[in-house]
PDB file of C-alpha atoms in Angstrom:
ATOM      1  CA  UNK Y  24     -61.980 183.548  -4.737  1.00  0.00           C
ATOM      2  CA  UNK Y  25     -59.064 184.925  -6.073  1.00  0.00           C
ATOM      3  CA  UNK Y  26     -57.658 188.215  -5.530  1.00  0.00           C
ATOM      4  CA  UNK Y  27     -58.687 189.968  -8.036  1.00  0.00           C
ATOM      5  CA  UNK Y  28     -61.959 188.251  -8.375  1.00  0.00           C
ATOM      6  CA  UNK Y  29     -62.748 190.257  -4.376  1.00  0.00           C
ATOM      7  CA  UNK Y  30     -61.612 192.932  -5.119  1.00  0.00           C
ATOM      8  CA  UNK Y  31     -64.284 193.485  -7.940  1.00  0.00           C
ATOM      9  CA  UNK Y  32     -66.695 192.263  -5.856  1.00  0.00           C
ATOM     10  CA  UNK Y  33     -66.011 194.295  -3.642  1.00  0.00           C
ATOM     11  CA  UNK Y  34     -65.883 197.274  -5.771  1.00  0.00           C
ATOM     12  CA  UNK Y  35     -69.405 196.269  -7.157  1.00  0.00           C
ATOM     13  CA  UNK Y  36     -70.798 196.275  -3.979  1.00  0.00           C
ATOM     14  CA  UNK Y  37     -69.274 199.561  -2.519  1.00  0.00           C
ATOM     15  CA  UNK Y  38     -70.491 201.377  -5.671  1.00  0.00           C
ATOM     16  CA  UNK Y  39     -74.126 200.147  -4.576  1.00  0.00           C
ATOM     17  CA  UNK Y  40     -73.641 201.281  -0.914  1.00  0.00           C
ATOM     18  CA  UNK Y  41     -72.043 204.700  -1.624  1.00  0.00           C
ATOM     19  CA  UNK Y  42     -74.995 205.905  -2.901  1.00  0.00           C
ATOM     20  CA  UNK Y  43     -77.604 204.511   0.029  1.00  0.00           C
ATOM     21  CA  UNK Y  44     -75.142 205.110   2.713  1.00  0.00           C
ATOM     22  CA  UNK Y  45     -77.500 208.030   4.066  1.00  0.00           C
ATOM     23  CA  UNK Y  46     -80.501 206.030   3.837  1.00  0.00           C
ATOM     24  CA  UNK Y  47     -78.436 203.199   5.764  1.00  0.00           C
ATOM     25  CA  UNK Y  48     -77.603 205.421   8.423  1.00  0.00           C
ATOM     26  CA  UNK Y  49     -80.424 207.229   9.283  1.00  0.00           C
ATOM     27  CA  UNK Y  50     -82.841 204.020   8.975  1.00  0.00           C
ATOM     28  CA  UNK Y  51     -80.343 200.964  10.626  1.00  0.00           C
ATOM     29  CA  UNK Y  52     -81.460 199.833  13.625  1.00  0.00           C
ATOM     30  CA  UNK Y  53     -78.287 198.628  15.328  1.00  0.00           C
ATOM     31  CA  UNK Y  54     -76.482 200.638  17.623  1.00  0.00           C
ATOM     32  CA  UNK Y  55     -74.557 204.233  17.288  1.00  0.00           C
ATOM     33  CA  UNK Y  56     -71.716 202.573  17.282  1.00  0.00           C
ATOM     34  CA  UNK Y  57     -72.237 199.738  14.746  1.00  0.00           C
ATOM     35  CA  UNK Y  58     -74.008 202.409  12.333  1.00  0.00           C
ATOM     36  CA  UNK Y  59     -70.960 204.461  12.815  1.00  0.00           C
ATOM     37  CA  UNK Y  60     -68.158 201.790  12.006  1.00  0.00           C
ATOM     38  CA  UNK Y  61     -70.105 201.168   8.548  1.00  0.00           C
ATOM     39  CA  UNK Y  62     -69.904 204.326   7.430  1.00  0.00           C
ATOM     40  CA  UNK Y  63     -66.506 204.637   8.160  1.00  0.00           C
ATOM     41  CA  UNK Y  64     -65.799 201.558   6.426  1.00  0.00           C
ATOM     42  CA  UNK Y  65     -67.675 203.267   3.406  1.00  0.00           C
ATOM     43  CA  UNK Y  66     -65.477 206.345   3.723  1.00  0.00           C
ATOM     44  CA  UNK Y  67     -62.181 204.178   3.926  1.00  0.00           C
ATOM     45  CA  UNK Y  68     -63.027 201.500   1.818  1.00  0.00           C
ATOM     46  CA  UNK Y  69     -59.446 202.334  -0.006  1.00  0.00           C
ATOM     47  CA  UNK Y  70     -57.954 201.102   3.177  1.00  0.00           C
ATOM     48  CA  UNK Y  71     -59.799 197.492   2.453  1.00  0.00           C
ATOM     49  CA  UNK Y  72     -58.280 194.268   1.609  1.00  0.00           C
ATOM     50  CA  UNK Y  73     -59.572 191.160   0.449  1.00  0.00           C
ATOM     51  CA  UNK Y  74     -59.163 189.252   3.938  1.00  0.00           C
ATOM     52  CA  UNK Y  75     -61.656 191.466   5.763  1.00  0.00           C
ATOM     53  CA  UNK Y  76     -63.956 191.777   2.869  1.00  0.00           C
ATOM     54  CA  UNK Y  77     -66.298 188.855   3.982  1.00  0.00           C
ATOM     55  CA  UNK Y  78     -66.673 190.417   7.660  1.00  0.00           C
ATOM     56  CA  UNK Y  79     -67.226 193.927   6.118  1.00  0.00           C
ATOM     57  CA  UNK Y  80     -70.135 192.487   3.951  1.00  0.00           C
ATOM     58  CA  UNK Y  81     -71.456 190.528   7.319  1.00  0.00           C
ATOM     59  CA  UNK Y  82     -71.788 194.182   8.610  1.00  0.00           C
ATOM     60  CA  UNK Y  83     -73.446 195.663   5.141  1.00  0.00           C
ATOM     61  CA  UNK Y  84     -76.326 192.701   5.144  1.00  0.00           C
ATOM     62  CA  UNK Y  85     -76.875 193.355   9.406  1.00  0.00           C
ATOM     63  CA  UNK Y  86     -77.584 196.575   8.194  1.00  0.00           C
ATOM     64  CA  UNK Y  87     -79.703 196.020   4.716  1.00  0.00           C
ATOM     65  CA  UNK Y  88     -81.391 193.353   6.270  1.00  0.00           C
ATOM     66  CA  UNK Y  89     -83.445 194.960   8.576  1.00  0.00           C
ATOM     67  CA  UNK Y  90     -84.256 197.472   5.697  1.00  0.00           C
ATOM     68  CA  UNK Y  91     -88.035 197.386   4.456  1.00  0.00           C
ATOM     69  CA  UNK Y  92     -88.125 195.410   1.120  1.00  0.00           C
ATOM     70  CA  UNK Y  93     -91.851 195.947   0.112  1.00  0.00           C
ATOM     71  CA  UNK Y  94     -92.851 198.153  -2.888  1.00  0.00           C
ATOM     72  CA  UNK Y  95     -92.039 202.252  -3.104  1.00  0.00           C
ATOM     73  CA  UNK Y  96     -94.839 204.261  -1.907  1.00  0.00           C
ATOM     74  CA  UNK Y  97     -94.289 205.490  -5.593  1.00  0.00           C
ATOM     75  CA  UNK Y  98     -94.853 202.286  -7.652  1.00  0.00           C
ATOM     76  CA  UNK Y  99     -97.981 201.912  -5.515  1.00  0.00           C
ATOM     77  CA  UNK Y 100     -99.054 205.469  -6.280  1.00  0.00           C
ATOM     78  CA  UNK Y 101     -98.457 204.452  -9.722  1.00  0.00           C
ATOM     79  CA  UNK Y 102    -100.619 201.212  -9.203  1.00  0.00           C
ATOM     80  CA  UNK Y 103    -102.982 202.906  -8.140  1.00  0.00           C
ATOM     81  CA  UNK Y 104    -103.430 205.414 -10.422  1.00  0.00           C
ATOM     82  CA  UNK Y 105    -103.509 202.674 -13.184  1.00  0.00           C
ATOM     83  CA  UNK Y 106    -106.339 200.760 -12.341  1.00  0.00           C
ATOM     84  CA  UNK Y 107    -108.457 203.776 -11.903  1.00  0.00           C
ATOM     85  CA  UNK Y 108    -107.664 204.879 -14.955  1.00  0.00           C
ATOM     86  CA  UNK Y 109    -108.462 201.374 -16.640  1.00  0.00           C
ATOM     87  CA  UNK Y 110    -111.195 201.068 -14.762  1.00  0.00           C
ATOM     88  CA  UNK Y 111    -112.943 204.922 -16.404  1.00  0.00           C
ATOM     89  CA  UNK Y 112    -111.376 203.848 -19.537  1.00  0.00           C
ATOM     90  CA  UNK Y 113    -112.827 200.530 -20.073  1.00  0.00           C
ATOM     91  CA  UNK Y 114    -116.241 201.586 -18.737  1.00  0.00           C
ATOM     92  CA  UNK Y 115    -116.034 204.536 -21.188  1.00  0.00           C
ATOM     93  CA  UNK Y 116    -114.789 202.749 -24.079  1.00  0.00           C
ATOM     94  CA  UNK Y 117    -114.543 199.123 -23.386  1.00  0.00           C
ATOM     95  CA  UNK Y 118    -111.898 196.147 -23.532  1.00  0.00           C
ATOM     96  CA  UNK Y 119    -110.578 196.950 -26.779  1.00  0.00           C
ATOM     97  CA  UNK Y 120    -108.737 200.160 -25.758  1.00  0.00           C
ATOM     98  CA  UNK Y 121    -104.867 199.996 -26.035  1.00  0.00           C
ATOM     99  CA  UNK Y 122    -103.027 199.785 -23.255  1.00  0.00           C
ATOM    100  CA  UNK Y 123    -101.510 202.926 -23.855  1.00  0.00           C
ATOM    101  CA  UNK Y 124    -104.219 204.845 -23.539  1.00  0.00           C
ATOM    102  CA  UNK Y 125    -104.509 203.734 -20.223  1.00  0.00           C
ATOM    103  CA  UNK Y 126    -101.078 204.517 -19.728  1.00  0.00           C
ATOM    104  CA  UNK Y 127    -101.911 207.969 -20.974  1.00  0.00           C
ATOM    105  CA  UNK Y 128    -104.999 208.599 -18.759  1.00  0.00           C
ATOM    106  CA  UNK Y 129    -103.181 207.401 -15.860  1.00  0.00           C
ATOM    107  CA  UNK Y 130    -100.057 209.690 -16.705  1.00  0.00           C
ATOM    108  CA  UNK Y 131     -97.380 206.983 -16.816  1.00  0.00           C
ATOM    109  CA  UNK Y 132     -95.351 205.240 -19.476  1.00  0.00           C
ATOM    110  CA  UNK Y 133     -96.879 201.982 -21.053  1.00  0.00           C
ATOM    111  CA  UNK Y 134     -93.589 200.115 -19.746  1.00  0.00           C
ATOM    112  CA  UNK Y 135     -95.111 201.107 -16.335  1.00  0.00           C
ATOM    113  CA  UNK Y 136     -98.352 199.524 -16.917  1.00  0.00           C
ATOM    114  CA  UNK Y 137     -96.558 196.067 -18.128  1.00  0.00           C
ATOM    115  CA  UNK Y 138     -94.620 196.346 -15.341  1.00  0.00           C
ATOM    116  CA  UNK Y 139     -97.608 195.913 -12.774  1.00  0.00           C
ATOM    117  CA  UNK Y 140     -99.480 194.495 -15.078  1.00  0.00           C
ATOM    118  CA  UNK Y 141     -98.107 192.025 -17.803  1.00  0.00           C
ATOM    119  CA  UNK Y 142    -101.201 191.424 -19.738  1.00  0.00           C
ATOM    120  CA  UNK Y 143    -104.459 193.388 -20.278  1.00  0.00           C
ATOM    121  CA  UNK Y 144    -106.541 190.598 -18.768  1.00  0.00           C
ATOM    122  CA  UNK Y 145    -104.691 190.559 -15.670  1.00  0.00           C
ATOM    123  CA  UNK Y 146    -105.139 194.428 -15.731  1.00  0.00           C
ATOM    124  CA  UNK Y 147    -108.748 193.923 -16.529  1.00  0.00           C
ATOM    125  CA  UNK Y 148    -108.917 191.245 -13.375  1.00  0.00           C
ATOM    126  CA  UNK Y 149    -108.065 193.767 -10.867  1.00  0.00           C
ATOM    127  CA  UNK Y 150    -110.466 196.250 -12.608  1.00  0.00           C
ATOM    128  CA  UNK Y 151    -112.918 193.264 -12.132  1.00  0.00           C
ATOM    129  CA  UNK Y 152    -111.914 192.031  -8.600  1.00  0.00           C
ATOM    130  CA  UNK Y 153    -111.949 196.171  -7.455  1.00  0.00           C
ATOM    131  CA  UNK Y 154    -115.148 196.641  -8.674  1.00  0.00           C
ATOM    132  CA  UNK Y 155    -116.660 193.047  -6.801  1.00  0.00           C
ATOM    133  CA  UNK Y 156    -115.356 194.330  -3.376  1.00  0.00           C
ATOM    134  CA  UNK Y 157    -117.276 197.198  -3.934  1.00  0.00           C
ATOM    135  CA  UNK Y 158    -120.448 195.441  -4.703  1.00  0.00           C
ATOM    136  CA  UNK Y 159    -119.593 192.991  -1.150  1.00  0.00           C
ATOM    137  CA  UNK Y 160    -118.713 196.360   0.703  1.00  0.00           C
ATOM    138  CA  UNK Y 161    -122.700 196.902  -0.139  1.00  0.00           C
ATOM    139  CA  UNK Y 162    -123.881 194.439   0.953  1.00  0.00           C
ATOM    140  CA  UNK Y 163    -122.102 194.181   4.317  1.00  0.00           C
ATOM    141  CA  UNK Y 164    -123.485 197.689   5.262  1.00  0.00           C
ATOM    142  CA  UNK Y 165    -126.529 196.446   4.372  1.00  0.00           C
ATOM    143  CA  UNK Y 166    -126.028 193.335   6.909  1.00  0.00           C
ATOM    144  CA  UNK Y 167    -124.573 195.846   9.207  1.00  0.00           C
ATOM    145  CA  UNK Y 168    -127.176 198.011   9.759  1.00  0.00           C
ATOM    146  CA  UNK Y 169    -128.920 198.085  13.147  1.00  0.00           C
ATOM    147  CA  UNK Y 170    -131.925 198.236  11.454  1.00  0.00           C
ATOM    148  CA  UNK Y 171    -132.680 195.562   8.953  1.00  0.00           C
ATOM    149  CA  UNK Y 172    -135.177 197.259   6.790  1.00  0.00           C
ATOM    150  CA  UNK Y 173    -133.533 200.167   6.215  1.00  0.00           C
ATOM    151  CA  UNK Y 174    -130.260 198.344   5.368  1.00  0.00           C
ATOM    152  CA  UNK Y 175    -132.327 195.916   2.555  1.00  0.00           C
ATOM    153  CA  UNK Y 176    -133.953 199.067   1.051  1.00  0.00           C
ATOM    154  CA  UNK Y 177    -130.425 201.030   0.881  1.00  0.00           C
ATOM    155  CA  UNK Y 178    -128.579 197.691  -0.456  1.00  0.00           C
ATOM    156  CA  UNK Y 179    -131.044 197.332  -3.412  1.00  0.00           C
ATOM    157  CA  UNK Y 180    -131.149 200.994  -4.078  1.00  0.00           C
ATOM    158  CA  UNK Y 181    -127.272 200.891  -3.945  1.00  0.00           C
ATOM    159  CA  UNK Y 182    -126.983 198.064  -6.050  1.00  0.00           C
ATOM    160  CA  UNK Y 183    -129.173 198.983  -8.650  1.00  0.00           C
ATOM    161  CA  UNK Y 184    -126.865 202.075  -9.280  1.00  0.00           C
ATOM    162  CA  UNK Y 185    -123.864 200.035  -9.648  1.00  0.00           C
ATOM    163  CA  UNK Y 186    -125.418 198.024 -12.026  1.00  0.00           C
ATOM    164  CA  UNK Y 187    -126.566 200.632 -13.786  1.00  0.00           C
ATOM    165  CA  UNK Y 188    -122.859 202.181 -13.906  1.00  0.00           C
ATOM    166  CA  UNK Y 189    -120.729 198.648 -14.414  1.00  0.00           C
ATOM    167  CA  UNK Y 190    -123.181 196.389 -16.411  1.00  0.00           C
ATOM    168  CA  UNK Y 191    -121.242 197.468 -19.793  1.00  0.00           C
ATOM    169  CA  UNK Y 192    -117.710 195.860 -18.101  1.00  0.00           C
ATOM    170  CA  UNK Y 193    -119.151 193.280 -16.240  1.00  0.00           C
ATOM    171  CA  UNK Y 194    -120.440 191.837 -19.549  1.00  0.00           C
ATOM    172  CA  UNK Y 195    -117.548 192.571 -21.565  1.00  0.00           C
ATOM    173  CA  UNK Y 196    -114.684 190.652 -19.045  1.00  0.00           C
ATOM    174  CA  UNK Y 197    -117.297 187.660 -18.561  1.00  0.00           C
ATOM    175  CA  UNK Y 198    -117.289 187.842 -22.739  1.00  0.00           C
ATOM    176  CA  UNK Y 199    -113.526 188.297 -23.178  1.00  0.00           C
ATOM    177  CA  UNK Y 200    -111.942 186.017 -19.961  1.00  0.00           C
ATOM    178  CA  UNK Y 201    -114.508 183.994 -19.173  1.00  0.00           C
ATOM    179  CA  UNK Y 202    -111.531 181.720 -17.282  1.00  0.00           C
ATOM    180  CA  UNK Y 203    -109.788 184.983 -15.795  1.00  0.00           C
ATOM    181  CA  UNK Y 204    -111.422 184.277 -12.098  1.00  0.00           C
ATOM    182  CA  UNK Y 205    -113.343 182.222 -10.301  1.00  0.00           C
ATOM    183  CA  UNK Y 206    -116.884 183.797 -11.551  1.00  0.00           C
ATOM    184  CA  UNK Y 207    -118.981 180.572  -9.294  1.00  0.00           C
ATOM    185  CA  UNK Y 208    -117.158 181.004  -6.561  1.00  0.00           C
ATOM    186  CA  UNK Y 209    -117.881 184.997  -6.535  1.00  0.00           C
ATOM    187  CA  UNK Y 210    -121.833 184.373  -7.504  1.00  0.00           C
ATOM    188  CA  UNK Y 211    -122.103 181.829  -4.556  1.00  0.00           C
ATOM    189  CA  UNK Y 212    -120.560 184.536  -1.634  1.00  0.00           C
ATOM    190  CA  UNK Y 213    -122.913 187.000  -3.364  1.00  0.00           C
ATOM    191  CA  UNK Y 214    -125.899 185.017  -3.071  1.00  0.00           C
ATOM    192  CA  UNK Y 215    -125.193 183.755   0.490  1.00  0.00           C
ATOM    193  CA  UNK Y 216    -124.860 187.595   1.668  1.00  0.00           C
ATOM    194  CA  UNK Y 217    -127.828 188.452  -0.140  1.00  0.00           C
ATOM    195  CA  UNK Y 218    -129.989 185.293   1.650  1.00  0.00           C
ATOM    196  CA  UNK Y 219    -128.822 186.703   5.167  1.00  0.00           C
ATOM    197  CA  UNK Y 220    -129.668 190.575   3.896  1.00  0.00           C
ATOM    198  CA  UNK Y 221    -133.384 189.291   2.689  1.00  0.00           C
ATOM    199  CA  UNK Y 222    -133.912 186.565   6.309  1.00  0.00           C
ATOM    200  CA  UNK Y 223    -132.577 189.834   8.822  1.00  0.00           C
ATOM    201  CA  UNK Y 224    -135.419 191.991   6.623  1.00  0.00           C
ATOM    202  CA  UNK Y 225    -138.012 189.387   7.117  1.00  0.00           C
ATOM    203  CA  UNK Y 226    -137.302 188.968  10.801  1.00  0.00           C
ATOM    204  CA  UNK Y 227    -138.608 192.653  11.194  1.00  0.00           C
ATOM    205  CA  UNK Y 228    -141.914 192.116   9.647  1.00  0.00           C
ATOM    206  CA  UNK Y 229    -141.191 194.419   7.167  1.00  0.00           C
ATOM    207  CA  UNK Y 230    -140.483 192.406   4.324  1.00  0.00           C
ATOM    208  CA  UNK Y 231    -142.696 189.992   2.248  1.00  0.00           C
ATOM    209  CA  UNK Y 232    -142.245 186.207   3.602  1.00  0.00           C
ATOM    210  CA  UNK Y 233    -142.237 184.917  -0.161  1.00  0.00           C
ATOM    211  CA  UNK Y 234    -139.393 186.735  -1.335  1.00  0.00           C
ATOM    212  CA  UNK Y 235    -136.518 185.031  -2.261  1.00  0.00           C
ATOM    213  CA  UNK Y 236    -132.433 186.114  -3.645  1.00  0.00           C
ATOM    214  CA  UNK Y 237    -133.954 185.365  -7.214  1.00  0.00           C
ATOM    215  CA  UNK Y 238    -136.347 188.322  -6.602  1.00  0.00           C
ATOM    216  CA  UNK Y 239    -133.378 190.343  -5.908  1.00  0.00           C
ATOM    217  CA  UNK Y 240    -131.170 189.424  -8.862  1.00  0.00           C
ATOM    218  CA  UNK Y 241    -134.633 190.231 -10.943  1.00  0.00           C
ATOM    219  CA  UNK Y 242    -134.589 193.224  -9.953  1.00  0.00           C
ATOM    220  CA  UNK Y 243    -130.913 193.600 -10.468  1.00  0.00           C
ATOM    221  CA  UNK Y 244    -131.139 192.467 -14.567  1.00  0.00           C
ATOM    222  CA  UNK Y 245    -134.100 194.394 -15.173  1.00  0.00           C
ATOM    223  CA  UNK Y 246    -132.002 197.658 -14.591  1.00  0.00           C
ATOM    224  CA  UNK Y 247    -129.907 196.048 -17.832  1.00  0.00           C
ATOM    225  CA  UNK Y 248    -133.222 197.212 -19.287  1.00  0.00           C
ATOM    226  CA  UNK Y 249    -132.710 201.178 -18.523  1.00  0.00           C
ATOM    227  CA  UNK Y 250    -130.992 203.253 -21.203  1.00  0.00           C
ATOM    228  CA  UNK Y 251    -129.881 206.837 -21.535  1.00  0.00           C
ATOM    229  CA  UNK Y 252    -127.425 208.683 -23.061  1.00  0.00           C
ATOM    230  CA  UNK Y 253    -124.874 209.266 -20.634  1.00  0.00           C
ATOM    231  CA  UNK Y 254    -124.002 207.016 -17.906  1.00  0.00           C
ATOM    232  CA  UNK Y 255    -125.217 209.411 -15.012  1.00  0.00           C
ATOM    233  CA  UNK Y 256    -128.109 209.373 -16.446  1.00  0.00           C
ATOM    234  CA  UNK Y 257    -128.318 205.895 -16.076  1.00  0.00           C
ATOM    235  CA  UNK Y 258    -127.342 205.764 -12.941  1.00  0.00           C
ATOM    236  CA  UNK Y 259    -130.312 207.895 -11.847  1.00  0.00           C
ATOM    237  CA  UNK Y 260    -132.688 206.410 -14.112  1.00  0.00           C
ATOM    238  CA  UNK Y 261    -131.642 203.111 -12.217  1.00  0.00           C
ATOM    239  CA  UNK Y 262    -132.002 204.937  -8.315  1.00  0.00           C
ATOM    240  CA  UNK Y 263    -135.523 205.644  -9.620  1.00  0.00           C
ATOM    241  CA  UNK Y 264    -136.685 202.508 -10.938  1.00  0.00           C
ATOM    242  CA  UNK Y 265    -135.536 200.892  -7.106  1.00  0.00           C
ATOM    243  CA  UNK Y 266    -137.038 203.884  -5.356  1.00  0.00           C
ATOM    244  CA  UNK Y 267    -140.257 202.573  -7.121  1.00  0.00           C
ATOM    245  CA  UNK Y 268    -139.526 198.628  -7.023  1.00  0.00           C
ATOM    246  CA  UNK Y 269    -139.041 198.931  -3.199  1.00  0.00           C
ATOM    247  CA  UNK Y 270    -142.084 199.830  -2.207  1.00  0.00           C
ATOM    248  CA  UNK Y 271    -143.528 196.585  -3.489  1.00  0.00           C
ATOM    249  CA  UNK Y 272    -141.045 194.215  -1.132  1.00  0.00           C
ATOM    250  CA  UNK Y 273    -142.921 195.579   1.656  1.00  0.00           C
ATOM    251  CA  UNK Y 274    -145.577 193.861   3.538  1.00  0.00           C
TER     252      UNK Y 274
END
């Protein structure tokens, strides 16, 4: 490297580290002294030359190294606050809304969104995706309840409202990406859970012996049936239809 070549290299690089030279200090893990002789290289960097360059960069990558490299607690706030706001938006007014009025309801710039999100299927995937661990989270306090009854009547009661509340998506990103994830692979977990939710419920005495997971899923797109103006008012329309559906899995 020649000469000159270093010495804007070098310039380049202390430019960079002037301005994180706090955050190096206070966060570097090596010793006093080692934290100490790279800010004072920082300070005196006049003092520099290009044969001790290499061995002062050495010291800058110990340091930057041991820094944490995942994402700023802001860009996940910003995440965050993203999908949410896809997720109301696209339940409110479905999967031809512009990305920028996400961007708008989630109070960031539309670069923003692109940025975590290049395309609006893969934004609508993670909408998706969200919205399926909810549905397992159901079903595994279902399967966790000590008592097996009580967690099969709260799962289908529970279920039936969030079909009630994401039917409109769920149709609409089966519709639009029908390639954008693996919808088998999902339906096949989901089923499996819902077999071991039904056989712990039967095991109790509680439940008929001739229902089956197609029973379940009945129930499930009948609620497609319910209508009402608002979605609240579907969702409760759909809590009272299983209140008065569950009475007839007893024995």
């Amino acid at each position: 490297m020649s000469a000159s070549s270093a010495r804007l290299a070098m310039a380049r690089v202390i430019a960079a580290m002037v301005a994180v030279a706090p955050t190096l200090e206070a966060r570097s893990q090596e010793s006093p002294s080692h934290r100490v002789d790279i800010v004072y290289s920082l300070r005196n960097r006049d003092q520099r030359t290009v044969t001790n360059t290499p061995v002062w960069l050495a010291k800058v990558r110990a340091v930057t190294d041991r820094l944490p490299h995942g994402p700023r607690s802001d860009a996940r706030d910003n995440r965050g606050l993203i999908v949410d706001a896809a997720r109301a938006t696209f339940l409110a007014v479905g999967l031809d809304v512009p990305i920028r009025e996400v961007a708008r309801r989630a109070q960031v710039a539309p670069a923003t969104v692109y940025r975590h999100f290049p395309t609006k299927e893969v934004l609508a995937a993670k909408v998706f995706t969200e919205q399926t661990r909810v549905w397992r989270s159901i079903v595994d306090a279902g399967l966790a309840d000590p008592d097996p009854w009580r967690g099969f009547c709260r799962t289908i009661e529970r279920l039936c409202a969030r079909q009630a509340l994401d039917r409109e998506f769920t149709t609409a990103f089966k519709s639009t990406y029908p390639r954008a994830v693996d919808f088998a692979a999902m339906r096949a977990r989901s089923l499996t859970s819902a077999a071991g939710l039904i056989r712990r419920a039967k095991d109790t005495g509680r439940l008929r012996p001739d229902v089956v997971v197609d029973d379940v899923v009945l129930v499930l797109t009948a609620v497609n049936g319910l209508h009402a103006s608002t979605v609240a008012g579907r969702v409760a329309a759909a809590r009272r239809f299983a209140a008065l559906v569950i009475p007839g899995f007893s024995t």
